[in-house]
């Protein structure tokens, strides 16, 4: 069963109340009848200043970013300059990930998944179902061949051939929006989503179990400290109205974390392996200045006060931040 009528009821008014990531759920099509073929993205001189929803570091200064109108941007100098790659679609792209062999997958509206084998220089469509009106919101490649995509109304797609083909699966009884996924430090996988949904897999995604949730609202993201550094730090899930919860037992239990803010929180960066930085609505950057197991949050607001979708730590210690106003490099260690 698809949810076309419900998708069309989402309005811009609801975004102001519930949080900016619902932009990614707004339908781009008037209906499922006689859907036209995909339209290639236009090459836009100011694409790096348009909405960017995800970015991925490939090493040696290479970064790939995706966002509005099918924009796919490549940088070979750690974000100092950007070049737009041709893309076969012009819809909103929400997520990008890399398989173990370097194959890139990007996805977004129309349940579209794009695949690249040349570091993002060119892309092909490997999955597209616009009549579903279920955007993909996250991709997670587990290995060179196996991975999954998650999205609106419990959408779950799986690949076993490196992203060349995708099969839809039902992994739990609900139909909440699934926003984010990550591998925990014990090797298990965790998915977070709407209505406090938390799903965990201990067998590489073959089966999923729903966890007891500390919160009935929406989780937009989760973050796991780097395995080589953040031994004392917990896994964090975060979402609406500044809500953050921490787990030190791989999701079995959660403790509330006081952030002192009510902004929606959408993504996270680890500053040095021990201190998280959360990014969110209204240009909020929430920096943990406590390098121990506790939290001491400092709020920094970007002047434009536009939503921030995420960020990356660069090799020179600065941060690439992205969101509604495109891509910006900041020095957050000295921010005040």
Coordinates of C-alpha atoms in Angstrom, one line a residue:
X1 CA 0.0 0.0 0.0
X2 CA 1.3 3.4 -1.0
X3 CA 0.6 6.7 0.8
X4 CA 0.0 9.1 -2.0
X5 CA -2.9 11.1 -0.4
X6 CA -1.1 11.5 2.8
X7 CA 2.0 12.7 1.1
X8 CA 0.1 15.4 -0.7
X9 CA -1.3 16.7 2.6
X10 CA 2.1 17.8 3.8
X11 CA 2.2 21.5 3.5
X12 CA 4.8 24.2 4.0
X13 CA 2.9 25.4 7.1
X14 CA 3.5 22.0 8.7
X15 CA 7.3 22.4 8.1
X16 CA 7.4 25.5 10.3
X17 CA 5.9 23.5 13.2
X18 CA 7.4 20.1 12.8
X19 CA 10.9 20.7 11.4
X20 CA 12.7 21.3 8.2
X21 CA 13.6 17.7 7.2
X22 CA 9.9 17.3 6.2
X23 CA 10.9 19.3 3.1
X24 CA 12.5 16.0 2.0
X25 CA 9.0 14.3 2.2
X26 CA 7.1 16.8 0.1
X27 CA 6.0 15.2 -3.2
X28 CA 7.4 16.6 -6.4
X29 CA 4.7 15.0 -8.6
X30 CA 1.0 15.8 -9.2
X31 CA 0.1 12.1 -9.4
X32 CA 1.1 8.6 -10.4
X33 CA -0.6 8.6 -13.8
X34 CA 1.5 8.8 -17.0
X35 CA 4.6 9.8 -15.2
X36 CA 7.1 11.5 -17.5
X37 CA 10.6 10.2 -17.9
X38 CA 13.3 11.7 -15.7
X39 CA 14.7 15.1 -16.6
X40 CA 18.5 15.6 -16.3
X41 CA 19.7 18.2 -13.9
X42 CA 20.7 21.6 -15.3
X43 CA 24.3 22.8 -14.8
X44 CA 23.9 25.7 -12.5
X45 CA 26.8 28.2 -11.8
X46 CA 25.5 28.8 -8.3
X47 CA 24.7 25.1 -7.4
X48 CA 27.2 25.3 -4.4
X49 CA 25.0 28.0 -2.9
X50 CA 21.7 26.0 -3.3
X51 CA 20.3 23.5 -0.8
X52 CA 22.8 20.7 0.0
X53 CA 21.4 17.8 2.1
X54 CA 24.4 15.4 2.3
X55 CA 28.1 15.2 1.6
X56 CA 30.7 12.4 1.7
X57 CA 34.5 12.5 2.0
X58 CA 36.4 10.1 -0.3
X59 CA 40.0 10.9 0.8
X60 CA 42.8 12.9 -0.8
X61 CA 40.7 16.1 -0.6
X62 CA 37.8 14.6 -2.6
X63 CA 34.3 15.4 -1.4
X64 CA 30.9 14.7 -3.1
X65 CA 27.8 16.7 -2.1
X66 CA 24.1 16.2 -3.2
X67 CA 21.0 18.3 -2.9
X68 CA 18.4 20.4 -4.7
X69 CA 17.3 19.8 -8.3
X70 CA 19.6 16.8 -8.8
X71 CA 22.7 18.8 -8.0
X72 CA 25.8 16.6 -7.5
X73 CA 28.9 18.6 -6.6
X74 CA 32.5 17.4 -6.5
X75 CA 35.5 19.0 -4.8
X76 CA 39.1 17.9 -5.1
X77 CA 40.5 20.5 -2.7
X78 CA 38.5 19.9 0.5
X79 CA 35.7 22.2 -0.4
X80 CA 37.7 25.2 -1.5
X81 CA 36.1 24.9 -5.0
X82 CA 33.3 22.9 -6.5
X83 CA 32.4 21.5 -9.9
X84 CA 28.9 20.2 -10.8
X85 CA 28.6 16.7 -12.3
X86 CA 26.0 15.8 -14.9
X87 CA 23.1 14.0 -13.2
X88 CA 20.2 12.1 -15.0
X89 CA 17.5 13.5 -12.6
X90 CA 16.5 17.0 -11.5
X91 CA 14.7 16.0 -8.2
X92 CA 15.9 16.6 -4.7
X93 CA 18.7 14.3 -3.7
X94 CA 18.9 13.6 0.1
X95 CA 21.7 11.1 0.7
X96 CA 25.0 9.7 -0.6
X97 CA 27.1 6.8 0.5
X98 CA 30.1 4.7 -0.8
X99 CA 30.4 0.9 -1.0
X100 CA 33.6 -0.8 0.2
X101 CA 34.9 -0.9 -3.4
X102 CA 34.5 2.8 -4.0
X103 CA 31.2 2.6 -5.8
X104 CA 29.0 5.6 -5.0
X105 CA 25.2 5.6 -4.5
X106 CA 23.0 8.7 -4.2
X107 CA 19.3 8.8 -3.6
X108 CA 16.3 11.0 -3.0
X109 CA 12.8 11.8 -4.2
X110 CA 10.9 9.5 -6.6
X111 CA 12.6 6.6 -4.7
X112 CA 15.5 7.3 -7.1
X113 CA 18.9 5.7 -6.6
X114 CA 21.9 6.8 -8.7
X115 CA 25.1 4.8 -9.1
X116 CA 28.6 6.0 -10.0
X117 CA 31.8 4.0 -10.5
X118 CA 34.1 7.0 -11.4
X119 CA 34.2 9.0 -8.1
X120 CA 31.0 10.8 -9.0
X121 CA 32.0 12.2 -12.4
X122 CA 29.0 10.4 -14.1
X123 CA 25.9 8.7 -12.8
X124 CA 23.2 6.2 -13.9
X125 CA 19.7 5.5 -12.6
X126 CA 19.5 2.1 -11.0
X127 CA 16.1 2.5 -9.2
X128 CA 13.2 4.9 -9.7
X129 CA 9.6 4.6 -8.6
X130 CA 7.9 8.1 -8.7
X131 CA 4.4 6.7 -8.3
X132 CA 5.3 5.5 -4.8
X133 CA 5.7 9.1 -3.6
X134 CA 8.2 7.7 -1.0
X135 CA 11.5 9.6 -1.0
X136 CA 14.6 7.8 0.1
X137 CA 16.1 9.6 3.2
X138 CA 19.3 7.5 3.9
X139 CA 21.6 5.0 2.2
X140 CA 23.9 2.6 4.0
X141 CA 26.3 0.4 2.1
X142 CA 27.4 -2.4 4.4
X143 CA 30.0 -3.9 2.1
X144 CA 31.0 -3.8 -1.6
X145 CA 27.8 -5.6 -2.5
X146 CA 25.3 -5.4 0.3
X147 CA 23.4 -2.3 1.4
X148 CA 20.1 -0.8 2.1
X149 CA 18.1 2.4 1.6
X150 CA 15.4 3.8 4.0
X151 CA 12.8 6.4 3.7
X152 CA 9.2 7.6 4.1
X153 CA 6.5 5.4 5.5
X154 CA 8.8 2.6 6.4
X155 CA 10.4 2.3 3.0
X156 CA 13.3 -0.2 3.0
X157 CA 15.1 -1.3 -0.1
X158 CA 18.0 -3.8 -0.2
X159 CA 20.8 -4.5 -2.7
X160 CA 23.1 -7.5 -2.9
X161 CA 24.9 -6.6 -6.1
X162 CA 26.7 -3.4 -5.3
X163 CA 23.6 -1.2 -5.9
X164 CA 22.9 -2.3 -9.5
X165 CA 19.4 -3.6 -8.4
X166 CA 17.2 -3.1 -5.4
X167 CA 14.4 -5.1 -3.8
X168 CA 11.7 -3.7 -1.5
X169 CA 11.3 -5.4 2.0
X170 CA 9.2 -4.9 5.0
X171 CA 11.4 -5.0 8.1
X172 CA 8.9 -4.1 10.9
X173 CA 5.1 -3.7 11.5
X174 CA 5.1 0.1 11.5
X175 CA 5.1 2.7 8.6
X176 CA 6.9 5.6 10.2
X177 CA 9.4 7.6 8.3
X178 CA 12.9 6.2 8.6
X179 CA 15.4 9.0 8.6
X180 CA 18.9 7.7 9.5
X181 CA 21.1 4.6 10.0
X182 CA 24.5 3.8 11.5
X183 CA 26.7 1.0 12.5
X184 CA 27.2 0.8 16.3
X185 CA 30.6 0.0 17.9
X186 CA 29.6 -3.6 18.6
X187 CA 29.0 -4.2 14.9
X188 CA 25.2 -4.0 15.0
X189 CA 23.1 -1.6 12.9
X190 CA 20.7 1.0 14.1
X191 CA 17.9 2.9 12.3
X192 CA 16.1 5.9 13.8
X193 CA 12.9 7.5 12.6
X194 CA 9.5 9.1 13.3
X195 CA 7.4 8.4 16.4
X196 CA 10.6 7.4 18.3
X197 CA 11.2 4.5 16.0
X198 CA 14.5 2.6 16.8
X199 CA 15.3 -0.6 14.9
X200 CA 18.4 -2.7 15.5
X201 CA 20.0 -5.5 13.5
X202 CA 22.6 -7.9 14.7
X203 CA 22.9 -9.9 11.4
X204 CA 23.9 -7.3 8.8
X205 CA 20.3 -6.3 8.1
X206 CA 18.8 -9.8 7.6
X207 CA 16.4 -9.2 10.5
X208 CA 15.5 -6.1 12.5
X209 CA 14.1 -5.8 16.1
X210 CA 12.2 -2.7 17.4
X211 CA 13.8 -1.3 20.5
X212 CA 12.1 0.4 23.5
X213 CA 12.3 4.1 22.8
X214 CA 12.8 6.9 25.3
X215 CA 10.8 9.3 23.2
X216 CA 7.6 9.4 21.1
X217 CA 8.7 12.2 18.8
X218 CA 10.8 12.1 15.7
X219 CA 14.5 11.2 15.6
X220 CA 16.1 12.8 12.6
X221 CA 19.5 11.3 13.1
X222 CA 22.0 9.3 15.2
X223 CA 25.7 9.4 15.6
X224 CA 28.3 7.0 16.8
X225 CA 31.7 8.1 18.2
X226 CA 34.7 7.0 16.0
X227 CA 35.9 3.6 16.9
X228 CA 39.5 4.6 17.2
X229 CA 39.0 7.5 19.6
X230 CA 35.6 8.0 21.3
X231 CA 35.8 5.0 23.7
X232 CA 34.1 7.0 26.5
X233 CA 31.4 8.6 24.5
X234 CA 27.9 7.2 23.9
X235 CA 25.8 6.7 20.8
X236 CA 23.4 9.7 20.4
X237 CA 20.0 9.9 18.8
X238 CA 18.5 13.4 18.2
X239 CA 15.5 15.1 16.7
X240 CA 12.6 17.5 17.3
X241 CA 12.8 20.3 19.8
X242 CA 16.4 19.8 20.8
X243 CA 15.8 16.3 22.1
X244 CA 18.9 14.2 22.5
X245 CA 19.3 10.7 24.1
X246 CA 22.5 8.8 24.8
X247 CA 23.1 5.1 25.0
X248 CA 26.2 3.2 26.3
X249 CA 24.8 -0.2 25.7
X250 CA 24.1 -0.2 22.0
X251 CA 20.5 1.0 22.3
X252 CA 19.3 -1.3 25.1
X253 CA 18.7 1.8 27.3
X254 CA 18.8 5.6 26.8
X255 CA 19.3 8.6 29.0
X256 CA 18.0 12.1 28.1
X257 CA 20.7 14.7 27.4
X258 CA 19.9 18.4 28.3
X259 CA 20.9 20.6 25.3
X260 CA 19.2 23.8 26.5
X261 CA 17.7 24.4 23.0
X262 CA 14.4 23.6 21.3
X263 CA 15.6 23.6 17.7
X264 CA 15.2 20.6 15.6
X265 CA 18.6 18.7 15.4
X266 CA 19.4 17.1 12.0
X267 CA 23.0 15.9 11.9
X268 CA 26.2 15.6 13.8
X269 CA 30.0 15.7 13.5
X270 CA 32.7 14.5 15.9
X271 CA 35.2 17.2 16.5
X272 CA 38.1 15.1 17.6
X273 CA 36.6 11.7 18.3
X274 CA 35.4 12.6 21.8
X275 CA 33.1 15.7 21.4
X276 CA 30.0 15.9 19.2
X277 CA 28.8 18.9 17.2
X278 CA 25.1 18.9 16.4
X279 CA 23.6 20.9 13.6
X280 CA 20.0 22.0 13.2
X281 CA 17.1 24.4 12.6
X282 CA 17.6 28.1 12.5
X283 CA 21.3 27.9 11.7
X284 CA 22.1 26.2 15.0
X285 CA 25.5 24.7 15.7
X286 CA 25.6 23.0 19.1
X287 CA 29.2 22.3 20.2
X288 CA 30.1 20.0 23.1
X289 CA 33.1 21.7 24.8
X290 CA 33.4 18.9 27.4
X291 CA 35.9 16.3 26.0
X292 CA 35.0 13.8 28.7
X293 CA 31.9 11.5 28.9
X294 CA 29.7 14.5 29.9
X295 CA 28.3 17.3 27.8
X296 CA 28.9 21.1 28.0
X297 CA 27.0 22.6 25.1
X298 CA 27.8 25.9 23.4
X299 CA 25.3 27.3 20.9
X300 CA 26.5 29.1 17.8
X301 CA 23.9 30.6 15.4
X302 CA 24.8 31.2 11.8
X303 CA 23.9 34.8 10.7
X304 CA 21.4 33.6 8.0
X305 CA 19.6 31.5 10.5
X306 CA 18.8 28.9 7.8
X307 CA 18.5 25.2 8.5
X308 CA 21.8 23.2 8.6
X309 CA 21.6 19.7 7.2
X310 CA 25.1 18.4 8.3
X311 CA 28.8 18.8 8.1
X312 CA 32.2 17.2 7.7
X313 CA 35.5 17.7 9.6
X314 CA 38.3 18.6 7.1
X315 CA 41.9 17.5 7.3
X316 CA 43.0 21.1 8.3
X317 CA 40.8 21.1 11.3
X318 CA 38.1 23.3 9.9
X319 CA 34.5 22.1 9.1
X320 CA 32.5 22.0 5.9
X321 CA 28.9 22.9 6.9
X322 CA 26.0 22.5 4.5
X323 CA 22.3 23.1 4.4
X324 CA 19.7 25.5 2.9
X325 CA 22.4 28.1 1.9
X326 CA 24.8 25.6 0.3
X327 CA 28.3 24.8 1.4
X328 CA 30.4 26.8 3.8
X329 CA 33.8 26.2 5.5
X330 CA 34.0 27.3 9.2
X331 CA 36.5 27.3 12.0
X332 CA 34.3 26.0 14.9
X333 CA 37.1 25.3 17.4
X334 CA 37.4 29.1 17.9
X335 CA 33.7 29.9 17.5
X336 CA 32.1 31.9 20.2

